[in-house]
Amino acid sequence: DAGITQSPRHKVTETGTPVTLRCHQTENHRYMYWYRQDPGHGLRLIHYSYGVKDTDKGEVSDGYSVSRSKTEDFLLTLESATSSQTSVYFCATWWGVGDTQYFGPGTRLTVL
Amino acid sequence: QKEVEQDPGPLSVPEGAIVSLNCTYSNSAFQYFMWYRQYSRKGPELLMYTYSSGNKEDGRFTAQVDKSSKYISLFIRDSQPSDSATYLCAMSAGVRGGSEKLVFGKGTKLTVNP
């Protein structure tokens, strides 16, 4: 499994504040992903990156931005958190075709 | 119609039962099929990975893919309480069709009772 860590693991914040979640990988995988997981919706892709400084939107990207300045780090930013962004956020990495995605342990975010 | 449909359950079985989990899909471009297992408050972990149609067996787990019916299954033999988790199916298209994105089912929650 890819060595994937996420920080923080838990966060409680207030509506309107900015929040940044960090994903760090040690396997040099080219692709990195941010998902959110909510009851009744399953895993939904927010943004993904296919290389340093190369990112693209997923199906639920509104209200989120990402950055990737190094291969090993992928940041997810909520510019102004809303209660609808309360969720569990998972980072994943992928080496390429023939391989599968590997997931981090998740960050539980609560926006009050 | 959602690209991937998965019965959310919940599914409750006695220890030792054979469990069958299923997903249907609509995109004929899907070629890679996966089953992930997710324990409560943990990240999904890969359980089975298959390419195209056919069966794959790994211990008590068997994954089946029927591309003609757009139907995939995961069978668990001699189920154990430690198998209690949510099972997610996932799939992606080939190289020319967006293989970099996985499409997930919503997951089936399984409880195996001692």
CSV table of C-alpha atoms in Angstrom, one decimal:
chain,number,residue,atom,x,y,z
A,1,ASP,CA,0.0,0.0,0.0
A,2,ALA,CA,1.1,3.6,-0.7
A,3,GLY,CA,2.2,5.4,2.4
A,4,ILE,CA,-0.5,8.0,2.7
A,5,THR,CA,-1.0,10.3,5.7
A,6,GLN,CA,-3.6,13.0,6.1
A,7,SER,CA,-3.6,15.9,8.5
A,8,PRO,CA,-5.4,16.9,10.6
A,9,ARG,CA,-7.3,13.7,11.3
A,10,HIS,CA,-10.1,15.6,13.0
A,11,LYS,CA,-11.1,19.2,12.8
A,12,VAL,CA,-14.0,21.3,14.1
A,13,THR,CA,-14.3,24.8,12.6
A,14,GLU,CA,-16.9,27.5,12.2
A,15,THR,CA,-18.8,28.6,9.2
A,16,GLY,CA,-16.9,31.1,7.1
A,17,THR,CA,-13.4,30.2,8.2
A,18,PRO,CA,-10.8,28.9,5.8
A,19,VAL,CA,-9.7,25.3,6.2
A,20,THR,CA,-6.8,23.4,4.6
A,21,LEU,CA,-6.4,19.7,4.6
A,22,ARG,CA,-3.1,18.0,3.8
A,23,CYS,CA,-2.3,14.7,2.1
A,24,HIS,CA,1.2,13.4,2.0
A,25,GLN,CA,2.4,10.3,0.1
A,26,THR,CA,5.7,8.5,0.1
A,27,GLU,CA,5.3,6.3,-3.0
A,28,ASN,CA,6.0,8.9,-5.7
A,29,HIS,CA,2.6,8.2,-7.3
A,30,ARG,CA,1.8,10.6,-10.1
A,31,TYR,CA,-2.0,10.9,-9.4
A,32,MET,CA,-3.5,12.2,-6.2
A,33,TYR,CA,-7.2,12.6,-5.4
A,34,TRP,CA,-9.5,14.2,-2.8
A,35,TYR,CA,-12.9,12.6,-2.1
A,36,ARG,CA,-15.6,13.3,0.4
A,37,GLN,CA,-17.8,10.5,1.8
A,38,ASP,CA,-21.3,11.2,3.1
A,39,PRO,CA,-24.1,8.9,4.1
A,40,GLY,CA,-26.3,8.1,1.2
A,41,HIS,CA,-23.9,9.5,-1.3
A,42,GLY,CA,-20.8,7.3,-1.1
A,43,LEU,CA,-17.5,8.5,-2.2
A,44,ARG,CA,-17.5,11.5,-4.5
A,45,LEU,CA,-14.5,13.0,-6.2
A,46,ILE,CA,-13.7,16.6,-5.4
A,47,HIS,CA,-10.5,17.3,-7.3
A,48,TYR,CA,-7.6,15.3,-8.5
A,49,SER,CA,-4.0,16.0,-9.7
A,50,TYR,CA,-2.1,14.3,-12.5
A,51,GLY,CA,1.2,15.9,-11.7
A,52,VAL,CA,2.9,18.8,-10.0
A,53,LYS,CA,0.8,21.9,-10.6
A,54,ASP,CA,-1.6,19.9,-12.8
A,55,THR,CA,-5.1,19.6,-11.3
A,56,ASP,CA,-8.7,19.0,-12.5
A,57,LYS,CA,-12.2,19.2,-11.1
A,58,GLY,CA,-14.3,16.2,-10.0
A,59,GLU,CA,-18.0,16.0,-9.6
A,60,VAL,CA,-18.4,18.1,-6.4
A,61,SER,CA,-15.7,20.8,-6.8
A,62,ASP,CA,-17.7,23.9,-5.9
A,63,GLY,CA,-16.4,25.6,-2.8
A,64,TYR,CA,-13.0,23.7,-2.9
A,65,SER,CA,-9.6,24.4,-4.3
A,66,VAL,CA,-6.5,22.4,-4.5
A,67,SER,CA,-2.8,22.8,-4.9
A,68,ARG,CA,0.1,20.5,-5.6
A,69,SER,CA,3.6,22.1,-5.5
A,70,LYS,CA,5.4,18.8,-4.8
A,71,THR,CA,4.8,15.3,-5.9
A,72,GLU,CA,4.3,14.1,-2.4
A,73,ASP,CA,1.8,16.7,-1.2
A,74,PHE,CA,-1.7,17.6,-2.2
A,75,LEU,CA,-3.7,20.3,-0.4
A,76,LEU,CA,-7.4,20.7,-0.3
A,77,THR,CA,-8.7,24.2,0.8
A,78,LEU,CA,-12.2,25.2,1.7
A,79,GLU,CA,-12.0,29.0,1.2
A,80,SER,CA,-15.0,29.7,3.4
A,81,ALA,CA,-16.3,26.6,5.1
A,82,THR,CA,-20.1,25.9,5.1
A,83,SER,CA,-22.1,23.4,7.1
A,84,SER,CA,-22.7,21.4,3.9
A,85,GLN,CA,-19.0,20.7,3.8
A,86,THR,CA,-19.2,18.7,7.1
A,87,SER,CA,-18.0,15.3,5.9
A,88,VAL,CA,-15.2,12.8,6.0
A,89,TYR,CA,-12.5,13.6,3.5
A,90,PHE,CA,-10.2,10.9,1.9
A,91,CYS,CA,-7.1,11.4,0.0
A,92,ALA,CA,-6.0,8.7,-2.5
A,93,THR,CA,-3.1,8.1,-4.8
A,94,TRP,CA,-2.7,6.1,-8.1
A,95,TRP,CA,0.4,5.0,-9.9
A,96,GLY,CA,-1.2,4.4,-13.3
A,97,VAL,CA,-3.1,1.9,-15.5
A,98,GLY,CA,-3.0,-1.6,-14.1
A,99,ASP,CA,-2.9,-0.4,-10.6
A,100,THR,CA,-5.6,0.7,-8.2
A,101,GLN,CA,-6.2,3.7,-6.0
A,102,TYR,CA,-4.9,3.6,-2.4
A,103,PHE,CA,-6.6,5.6,0.3
A,104,GLY,CA,-5.5,7.5,3.3
A,105,PRO,CA,-7.0,7.2,6.7
A,106,GLY,CA,-9.4,10.1,6.3
A,107,THR,CA,-10.0,13.5,7.9
A,108,ARG,CA,-13.3,14.1,9.8
A,109,LEU,CA,-14.3,17.7,9.4
A,110,THR,CA,-17.2,19.4,11.2
A,111,VAL,CA,-18.3,22.8,10.3
A,112,LEU,CA,-20.5,24.4,12.9
B,1,GLN,CA,-29.6,6.2,-14.3
B,2,LYS,CA,-26.5,6.2,-12.1
B,3,GLU,CA,-23.3,4.8,-13.7
B,4,VAL,CA,-22.9,2.3,-10.8
B,5,GLU,CA,-25.7,0.9,-8.7
B,6,GLN,CA,-25.1,-1.0,-5.5
B,7,ASP,CA,-27.7,-2.1,-3.0
B,8,PRO,CA,-26.8,-0.3,0.3
B,9,GLY,CA,-28.2,-3.1,2.5
B,10,PRO,CA,-27.7,-3.3,5.4
B,11,LEU,CA,-27.0,-7.0,5.1
B,12,SER,CA,-26.9,-9.2,8.2
B,13,VAL,CA,-25.8,-12.9,8.1
B,14,PRO,CA,-24.8,-15.6,10.6
B,15,GLU,CA,-21.2,-16.6,10.9
B,16,GLY,CA,-20.2,-19.2,8.3
B,17,ALA,CA,-22.7,-18.0,5.7
B,18,ILE,CA,-21.9,-17.4,2.1
B,19,VAL,CA,-22.3,-13.7,1.3
B,20,SER,CA,-23.1,-12.3,-2.2
B,21,LEU,CA,-22.5,-8.6,-2.9
B,22,ASN,CA,-23.4,-7.1,-6.3
B,23,CYS,CA,-23.1,-4.0,-8.4
B,24,THR,CA,-24.6,-3.2,-11.8
B,25,TYR,CA,-23.2,-0.5,-14.1
B,26,SER,CA,-24.2,1.2,-17.3
B,27,ASN,CA,-20.9,2.3,-18.9
B,28,SER,CA,-19.7,-0.3,-21.3
B,29,ALA,CA,-16.3,1.3,-21.4
B,30,PHE,CA,-15.5,0.1,-17.9
B,31,GLN,CA,-12.7,-2.5,-17.9
B,32,TYR,CA,-11.2,-2.4,-14.4
B,33,PHE,CA,-13.3,-3.6,-11.5
B,34,MET,CA,-12.5,-3.4,-7.9
B,35,TRP,CA,-13.9,-4.2,-4.5
B,36,TYR,CA,-12.9,-2.2,-1.5
B,37,ARG,CA,-13.5,-3.0,2.1
B,38,GLN,CA,-14.0,-0.2,4.6
B,39,TYR,CA,-14.1,-0.7,8.3
B,40,SER,CA,-15.9,1.9,10.5
B,41,ARG,CA,-13.9,5.1,10.7
B,42,LYS,CA,-11.2,3.8,8.4
B,43,GLY,CA,-10.2,4.4,4.8
B,44,PRO,CA,-11.2,2.0,2.0
B,45,GLU,CA,-8.7,-0.8,1.4
B,46,LEU,CA,-8.4,-2.8,-1.8
B,47,LEU,CA,-9.9,-6.3,-1.5
B,48,MET,CA,-10.1,-7.6,-5.1
B,49,TYR,CA,-9.0,-6.2,-8.4
B,50,THR,CA,-10.0,-7.7,-11.8
B,51,TYR,CA,-9.5,-6.7,-15.4
B,52,SER,CA,-12.3,-7.4,-17.9
B,53,SER,CA,-14.6,-10.4,-17.5
B,54,GLY,CA,-14.0,-13.6,-15.5
B,55,ASN,CA,-13.5,-14.8,-12.0
B,56,LYS,CA,-10.7,-14.2,-9.5
B,57,GLU,CA,-10.3,-16.0,-6.2
B,58,ASP,CA,-8.3,-15.0,-3.2
B,59,GLY,CA,-8.8,-17.2,-0.1
B,60,ARG,CA,-12.4,-16.9,1.0
B,61,PHE,CA,-13.2,-14.1,-1.5
B,62,THR,CA,-14.2,-14.5,-5.2
B,63,ALA,CA,-14.8,-11.7,-7.6
B,64,GLN,CA,-16.9,-12.2,-10.7
B,65,VAL,CA,-17.3,-9.9,-13.7
B,66,ASP,CA,-19.9,-10.3,-16.4
B,67,LYS,CA,-19.4,-7.6,-18.9
B,68,SER,CA,-22.2,-8.8,-21.1
B,69,SER,CA,-24.7,-8.2,-18.3
B,70,LYS,CA,-22.8,-5.2,-16.8
B,71,TYR,CA,-22.8,-7.0,-13.5
B,72,ILE,CA,-20.1,-7.7,-10.9
B,73,SER,CA,-20.2,-9.8,-7.8
B,74,LEU,CA,-18.2,-10.4,-4.7
B,75,PHE,CA,-18.7,-13.7,-2.8
B,76,ILE,CA,-17.4,-14.3,0.7
B,77,ARG,CA,-17.3,-17.9,1.8
B,78,ASP,CA,-17.4,-19.0,5.5
B,79,SER,CA,-18.0,-15.4,6.6
B,80,GLN,CA,-16.5,-14.3,9.8
B,81,PRO,CA,-17.4,-11.5,12.3
B,82,SER,CA,-14.2,-9.8,11.1
B,83,ASP,CA,-15.7,-9.4,7.7
B,84,SER,CA,-18.2,-7.0,9.1
B,85,ALA,CA,-17.6,-3.8,7.1
B,86,THR,CA,-18.9,-1.7,4.3
B,87,TYR,CA,-18.0,-3.1,0.8
B,88,LEU,CA,-17.6,-0.7,-2.1
B,89,CYS,CA,-17.5,-1.6,-5.7
B,90,ALA,CA,-15.5,0.6,-8.0
B,91,MET,CA,-14.7,0.6,-11.7
B,92,SER,CA,-12.8,2.5,-14.3
B,93,ALA,CA,-12.5,2.7,-18.1
B,94,GLY,CA,-9.6,1.7,-20.2
B,95,VAL,CA,-6.6,3.9,-21.1
B,96,ARG,CA,-8.5,5.9,-23.7
B,97,GLY,CA,-11.6,6.3,-21.6
B,98,GLY,CA,-10.6,7.9,-18.4
B,99,SER,CA,-8.9,5.2,-16.5
B,100,GLU,CA,-7.6,7.8,-14.0
B,101,LYS,CA,-11.1,8.1,-12.4
B,102,LEU,CA,-12.8,5.5,-10.4
B,103,VAL,CA,-16.6,5.4,-10.2
B,104,PHE,CA,-17.9,4.0,-6.9
B,105,GLY,CA,-21.0,2.3,-5.8
B,106,LYS,CA,-22.5,3.7,-2.6
B,107,GLY,CA,-21.4,0.7,-0.6
B,108,THR,CA,-23.1,-2.3,1.1
B,109,LYS,CA,-22.9,-2.5,4.9
B,110,LEU,CA,-22.4,-6.1,6.0
B,111,THR,CA,-22.7,-7.5,9.5
B,112,VAL,CA,-21.6,-11.0,10.3
B,113,ASN,CA,-23.1,-12.2,13.6
B,114,PRO,CA,-21.2,-14.7,15.8
